[in-house]
Amino acid sequence: DAKTTQPPSMDCAEGRAANLPCNHSTISGNEYVYWYRQIHSQGPQYIIHGLKNNETNEMASLIITEDRKSSTLILPHATLRDTAVYYCIAISSGTYKYIFGTGTRLKVLA
Amino acid sequence: DAGITQSPRHKVTETGTPVTLRCHQTENHRYMYWYRQDPGHGLRLIHYSYGVKDTDKGEVSDGYSVSRSKTEDFLLTLESATSSQTSVYFCAISEDRGTGYGYTFGSGTRLTVV
């Protein structure tokens, strides 16, 4: 599975869009990009995933570059409850092993 | 988290004693996982199960064993607890092996070995 690189921390003003980048330059053709977040000491929560196309759900949007070497998770209107650690993971179909890394600590400021 | 519960939520035990953590699911998912989370290391996979009685090792399996005798229960046992096993343990479930629907995580068990 490809290694991912994320900035260790980011701040975002409440109500603004939070754009969280992830670099996965060694990603292969069959590897998906998944995003999870972990609020305080709770278990990680699935947000969204994608392969090639951009994806959107009720929580967020995922933008994957055409070469698939990077992606951006967008929280369109960040709230204080979005303060969490966000993990970007690249995994291949059929793998059992999520490699989480240390993620990006997003702080939403009032 | 809905459909997955871990017990106990907190436990303090002494070095050298056996400890069993339980993960129970009501989703009938085939795949179950145990992770540990430590500062600076993120989440690391200990063991996983791909069916009843079917288990395999993850990246940090030394000192741990698992059992799955029923679809709904996945047990993690520390045969002889050590201080290095002080951690937060998370169980996760999934319908498939990792892609598709993602994982659902439990709320965690905070284990302290003194």
mmCIF file of C-alpha atoms in Angstrom:
data_model
loop_
_atom_site.group_PDB
_atom_site.id
_atom_site.type_symbol
_atom_site.label_atom_id
_atom_site.label_comp_id
_atom_site.label_asym_id
_atom_site.label_seq_id
_atom_site.Cartn_x
_atom_site.Cartn_y
_atom_site.Cartn_z
ATOM 1 C CA ASP A 1 0.000 0.000 0.000
ATOM 2 C CA ALA A 2 1.195 3.474 -0.850
ATOM 3 C CA LYS A 3 2.635 5.720 1.836
ATOM 4 C CA THR A 4 0.689 8.907 2.460
ATOM 5 C CA THR A 5 1.989 12.237 3.708
ATOM 6 C CA GLN A 6 -0.135 14.806 5.507
ATOM 7 C CA PRO A 7 0.675 18.079 7.278
ATOM 8 C CA PRO A 8 0.747 17.526 11.029
ATOM 9 C CA SER A 9 -1.678 20.320 11.860
ATOM 10 C CA MET A 10 -3.996 22.939 10.371
ATOM 11 C CA ASP A 11 -6.354 25.615 11.627
ATOM 12 C CA CYS A 12 -9.615 26.661 10.030
ATOM 13 C CA ALA A 13 -12.132 29.360 10.922
ATOM 14 C CA GLU A 14 -15.601 28.171 11.821
ATOM 15 C CA GLY A 15 -17.953 28.370 8.843
ATOM 16 C CA ARG A 16 -15.150 28.342 6.324
ATOM 17 C CA ALA A 17 -14.134 25.436 4.130
ATOM 18 C CA ALA A 18 -11.413 23.205 5.526
ATOM 19 C CA ASN A 19 -9.134 21.786 2.849
ATOM 20 C CA LEU A 20 -6.952 18.945 4.058
ATOM 21 C CA PRO A 21 -4.243 17.788 1.643
ATOM 22 C CA CYS A 22 -2.745 14.348 1.294
ATOM 23 C CA ASN A 23 0.177 13.264 -0.829
ATOM 24 C CA HIS A 24 0.269 9.695 -2.122
ATOM 25 C CA SER A 25 2.750 9.926 -4.960
ATOM 26 C CA THR A 26 3.476 6.181 -5.058
ATOM 27 C CA ILE A 27 -0.160 5.131 -5.293
ATOM 28 C CA SER A 28 -0.878 2.333 -7.732
ATOM 29 C CA GLY A 29 -3.789 1.938 -10.075
ATOM 30 C CA ASN A 30 -5.861 -0.314 -7.835
ATOM 31 C CA GLU A 31 -5.394 1.620 -4.609
ATOM 32 C CA TYR A 32 -8.229 3.586 -3.129
ATOM 33 C CA VAL A 33 -7.865 6.746 -1.069
ATOM 34 C CA TYR A 34 -9.765 6.635 2.195
ATOM 35 C CA TRP A 35 -10.308 9.349 4.771
ATOM 36 C CA TYR A 36 -11.119 8.828 8.419
ATOM 37 C CA ARG A 37 -11.227 11.167 11.358
ATOM 38 C CA GLN A 38 -10.778 10.667 15.067
ATOM 39 C CA ILE A 39 -12.448 13.035 17.457
ATOM 40 C CA HIS A 40 -10.674 13.296 20.788
ATOM 41 C CA SER A 41 -10.164 9.719 22.037
ATOM 42 C CA GLN A 42 -13.046 8.104 20.165
ATOM 43 C CA GLY A 43 -12.610 5.419 17.549
ATOM 44 C CA PRO A 44 -11.841 6.624 14.024
ATOM 45 C CA GLN A 45 -14.856 7.420 11.874
ATOM 46 C CA TYR A 46 -15.106 6.733 8.144
ATOM 47 C CA ILE A 47 -15.628 9.892 6.076
ATOM 48 C CA ILE A 48 -15.269 9.149 2.388
ATOM 49 C CA HIS A 49 -13.243 7.231 -0.170
ATOM 50 C CA GLY A 50 -12.463 7.314 -3.873
ATOM 51 C CA LEU A 51 -10.442 5.723 -6.644
ATOM 52 C CA LYS A 52 -10.225 8.170 -9.531
ATOM 53 C CA ASN A 53 -13.251 10.388 -9.592
ATOM 54 C CA ASN A 54 -14.128 13.130 -7.175
ATOM 55 C CA GLU A 55 -16.623 12.066 -4.564
ATOM 56 C CA THR A 56 -19.089 13.857 -2.339
ATOM 57 C CA ASN A 57 -21.272 12.716 0.513
ATOM 58 C CA GLU A 58 -23.120 14.360 3.368
ATOM 59 C CA MET A 59 -19.925 14.819 5.342
ATOM 60 C CA ALA A 60 -17.323 15.945 2.840
ATOM 61 C CA SER A 61 -15.946 16.071 -0.671
ATOM 62 C CA LEU A 62 -12.873 14.275 -1.943
ATOM 63 C CA ILE A 63 -10.883 15.743 -4.797
ATOM 64 C CA ILE A 64 -8.309 13.427 -6.390
ATOM 65 C CA THR A 65 -5.837 14.860 -8.881
ATOM 66 C CA GLU A 66 -5.827 13.456 -12.373
ATOM 67 C CA ASP A 67 -2.468 11.734 -11.835
ATOM 68 C CA ARG A 68 -3.787 10.425 -8.485
ATOM 69 C CA LYS A 69 -0.639 11.480 -6.686
ATOM 70 C CA SER A 70 -2.505 13.676 -4.233
ATOM 71 C CA SER A 71 -5.960 14.371 -2.915
ATOM 72 C CA THR A 72 -7.812 16.933 -0.836
ATOM 73 C CA LEU A 73 -10.561 16.390 1.664
ATOM 74 C CA ILE A 74 -12.937 19.321 1.825
ATOM 75 C CA LEU A 75 -15.241 20.052 4.722
ATOM 76 C CA PRO A 76 -17.404 22.746 3.131
ATOM 77 C CA HIS A 77 -18.530 24.587 6.274
ATOM 78 C CA ALA A 78 -16.335 23.580 9.188
ATOM 79 C CA THR A 79 -17.831 23.604 12.665
ATOM 80 C CA LEU A 80 -16.204 23.288 16.064
ATOM 81 C CA ARG A 81 -17.294 19.648 16.094
ATOM 82 C CA ASP A 82 -15.036 19.005 13.115
ATOM 83 C CA THR A 83 -11.974 19.513 15.304
ATOM 84 C CA ALA A 84 -10.248 16.132 15.047
ATOM 85 C CA VAL A 85 -7.321 14.217 13.629
ATOM 86 C CA TYR A 86 -7.870 13.372 9.969
ATOM 87 C CA TYR A 87 -6.229 10.332 8.419
ATOM 88 C CA CYS A 88 -5.631 9.739 4.736
ATOM 89 C CA ILE A 89 -4.987 6.131 3.768
ATOM 90 C CA ALA A 90 -4.201 4.482 0.450
ATOM 91 C CA ILE A 91 -5.179 0.830 0.290
ATOM 92 C CA SER A 92 -5.578 -1.751 -2.420
ATOM 93 C CA SER A 93 -8.620 -3.850 -3.013
ATOM 94 C CA GLY A 94 -8.442 -6.950 -0.893
ATOM 95 C CA THR A 95 -5.988 -5.699 1.691
ATOM 96 C CA TYR A 96 -6.566 -6.237 5.376
ATOM 97 C CA LYS A 97 -4.086 -3.726 6.643
ATOM 98 C CA TYR A 98 -4.931 -0.114 7.050
ATOM 99 C CA ILE A 99 -1.764 1.898 7.695
ATOM 100 C CA PHE A 100 -3.018 4.997 9.465
ATOM 101 C CA GLY A 101 0.017 7.176 10.012
ATOM 102 C CA THR A 102 -0.248 10.178 12.324
ATOM 103 C CA GLY A 103 -2.719 12.252 10.299
ATOM 104 C CA THR A 104 -3.516 15.984 10.326
ATOM 105 C CA ARG A 105 -4.760 17.591 13.501
ATOM 106 C CA LEU A 106 -7.445 20.063 12.380
ATOM 107 C CA LYS A 107 -8.483 22.739 14.812
ATOM 108 C CA VAL A 108 -11.600 24.711 13.965
ATOM 109 C CA LEU A 109 -11.488 28.146 15.540
ATOM 110 C CA ALA A 110 -14.523 30.088 16.709
ATOM 111 C CA ASP B 1 -20.539 3.227 17.865
ATOM 112 C CA ALA B 2 -23.674 1.625 16.592
ATOM 113 C CA GLY B 3 -23.391 -2.131 16.148
ATOM 114 C CA ILE B 4 -20.020 -2.588 17.799
ATOM 115 C CA THR B 5 -19.172 -2.592 21.477
ATOM 116 C CA GLN B 6 -15.933 -3.137 23.329
ATOM 117 C CA SER B 7 -15.543 -4.318 26.883
ATOM 118 C CA PRO B 8 -14.234 -3.351 29.280
ATOM 119 C CA ARG B 9 -13.862 0.356 28.499
ATOM 120 C CA HIS B 10 -11.092 0.778 31.039
ATOM 121 C CA LYS B 11 -8.880 -1.733 32.764
ATOM 122 C CA VAL B 12 -5.884 -1.609 35.049
ATOM 123 C CA THR B 13 -3.958 -4.817 35.442
ATOM 124 C CA GLU B 14 -0.666 -5.977 36.866
ATOM 125 C CA THR B 15 2.356 -7.071 34.890
ATOM 126 C CA GLY B 16 2.328 -10.775 34.164
ATOM 127 C CA THR B 17 -1.413 -11.303 34.427
ATOM 128 C CA PRO B 18 -3.551 -12.484 31.508
ATOM 129 C CA VAL B 19 -6.061 -10.024 30.088
ATOM 130 C CA THR B 20 -8.882 -10.543 27.596
ATOM 131 C CA LEU B 21 -10.597 -7.759 25.726
ATOM 132 C CA ARG B 22 -13.877 -8.365 23.995
ATOM 133 C CA CYS B 23 -15.298 -6.940 20.789
ATOM 134 C CA HIS B 24 -18.943 -7.654 20.059
ATOM 135 C CA GLN B 25 -20.802 -6.732 16.863
ATOM 136 C CA THR B 26 -24.423 -6.936 15.842
ATOM 137 C CA GLU B 27 -23.835 -6.144 12.138
ATOM 138 C CA ASN B 28 -23.005 -9.692 11.018
ATOM 139 C CA HIS B 29 -19.873 -8.377 9.311
ATOM 140 C CA ARG B 30 -17.364 -10.964 8.218
ATOM 141 C CA TYR B 31 -14.176 -9.045 8.982
ATOM 142 C CA MET B 32 -12.994 -7.922 12.411
ATOM 143 C CA TYR B 33 -9.781 -6.215 13.479
ATOM 144 C CA TRP B 34 -7.867 -5.267 16.600
ATOM 145 C CA TYR B 35 -5.711 -2.137 16.607
ATOM 146 C CA ARG B 36 -3.687 -0.430 19.274
ATOM 147 C CA GLN B 37 -3.067 3.286 19.416
ATOM 148 C CA ASP B 38 -0.072 4.867 21.065
ATOM 149 C CA PRO B 39 1.219 8.443 20.982
ATOM 150 C CA GLY B 40 3.453 8.986 17.967
ATOM 151 C CA HIS B 41 2.515 5.678 16.331
ATOM 152 C CA GLY B 42 -1.020 6.166 15.122
ATOM 153 C CA LEU B 43 -3.096 3.002 14.914
ATOM 154 C CA ARG B 44 -1.312 -0.288 14.389
ATOM 155 C CA LEU B 45 -2.969 -3.545 13.403
ATOM 156 C CA ILE B 46 -2.524 -6.371 15.916
ATOM 157 C CA HIS B 47 -4.642 -9.208 14.507
ATOM 158 C CA TYR B 48 -7.572 -9.567 12.188
ATOM 159 C CA SER B 49 -10.240 -12.121 11.387
ATOM 160 C CA TYR B 50 -11.810 -12.949 8.052
ATOM 161 C CA GLY B 51 -14.375 -15.403 9.396
ATOM 162 C CA VAL B 52 -15.220 -17.698 12.272
ATOM 163 C CA LYS B 53 -12.024 -19.417 13.394
ATOM 164 C CA ASP B 54 -10.085 -17.627 10.631
ATOM 165 C CA THR B 55 -7.540 -15.190 11.984
ATOM 166 C CA ASP B 56 -4.153 -13.833 11.034
ATOM 167 C CA LYS B 57 -1.412 -11.603 12.366
ATOM 168 C CA GLY B 58 -1.053 -7.899 11.820
ATOM 169 C CA GLU B 59 2.036 -5.739 12.174
ATOM 170 C CA VAL B 60 2.373 -5.832 15.987
ATOM 171 C CA SER B 61 1.098 -9.280 16.973
ATOM 172 C CA ASP B 62 3.835 -10.401 19.396
ATOM 173 C CA GLY B 63 2.420 -10.962 22.882
ATOM 174 C CA TYR B 64 -1.177 -11.111 21.671
ATOM 175 C CA SER B 65 -3.527 -13.893 20.636
ATOM 176 C CA VAL B 66 -7.062 -13.786 19.311
ATOM 177 C CA SER B 67 -10.045 -16.042 18.952
ATOM 178 C CA ARG B 68 -13.256 -15.887 17.031
ATOM 179 C CA SER B 69 -15.668 -18.717 17.791
ATOM 180 C CA LYS B 70 -18.759 -16.772 16.708
ATOM 181 C CA THR B 71 -19.334 -14.189 14.004
ATOM 182 C CA GLU B 72 -20.237 -11.555 16.548
ATOM 183 C CA ASP B 73 -17.328 -11.884 18.979
ATOM 184 C CA PHE B 74 -13.610 -11.275 18.524
ATOM 185 C CA LEU B 75 -11.460 -11.673 21.623
ATOM 186 C CA LEU B 76 -7.987 -10.242 22.137
ATOM 187 C CA THR B 77 -5.867 -11.875 24.819
ATOM 188 C CA LEU B 78 -2.658 -10.663 26.357
ATOM 189 C CA GLU B 79 -1.222 -13.881 27.716
ATOM 190 C CA SER B 80 1.103 -12.144 30.174
ATOM 191 C CA ALA B 81 0.627 -8.400 30.196
ATOM 192 C CA THR B 82 3.654 -6.118 30.072
ATOM 193 C CA SER B 83 3.964 -2.370 30.584
ATOM 194 C CA SER B 84 4.654 -1.937 26.862
ATOM 195 C CA GLN B 85 1.122 -3.146 26.211
ATOM 196 C CA THR B 86 -0.348 -0.164 28.000
ATOM 197 C CA SER B 87 -2.360 1.382 25.194
ATOM 198 C CA VAL B 88 -5.772 2.167 23.819
ATOM 199 C CA TYR B 89 -7.184 -0.793 21.941
ATOM 200 C CA PHE B 90 -9.713 -0.383 19.164
ATOM 201 C CA CYS B 91 -11.787 -3.036 17.501
ATOM 202 C CA ALA B 92 -13.114 -2.518 13.981
ATOM 203 C CA ILE B 93 -15.485 -4.361 11.675
ATOM 204 C CA SER B 94 -16.056 -4.307 7.946
ATOM 205 C CA GLU B 95 -18.233 -6.040 5.394
ATOM 206 C CA ASP B 96 -15.355 -6.545 3.018
ATOM 207 C CA ARG B 97 -11.612 -6.580 3.245
ATOM 208 C CA GLY B 98 -11.057 -2.881 3.359
ATOM 209 C CA THR B 99 -12.523 -1.219 0.319
ATOM 210 C CA GLY B 100 -16.140 -0.462 -0.317
ATOM 211 C CA TYR B 101 -17.782 0.479 2.921
ATOM 212 C CA GLY B 102 -14.827 1.228 5.124
ATOM 213 C CA TYR B 103 -14.344 0.235 8.718
ATOM 214 C CA THR B 104 -16.559 0.896 11.720
ATOM 215 C CA PHE B 105 -14.583 1.306 14.917
ATOM 216 C CA GLY B 106 -15.566 0.692 18.484
ATOM 217 C CA SER B 107 -15.109 3.241 21.245
ATOM 218 C CA GLY B 108 -11.902 1.694 22.500
ATOM 219 C CA THR B 109 -10.543 0.024 25.629
ATOM 220 C CA ARG B 110 -7.965 1.911 27.652
ATOM 221 C CA LEU B 111 -5.618 -0.650 29.188
ATOM 222 C CA THR B 112 -3.023 0.228 31.784
ATOM 223 C CA VAL B 113 -0.464 -2.356 32.846
ATOM 224 C CA VAL B 114 1.252 -1.486 36.123
#
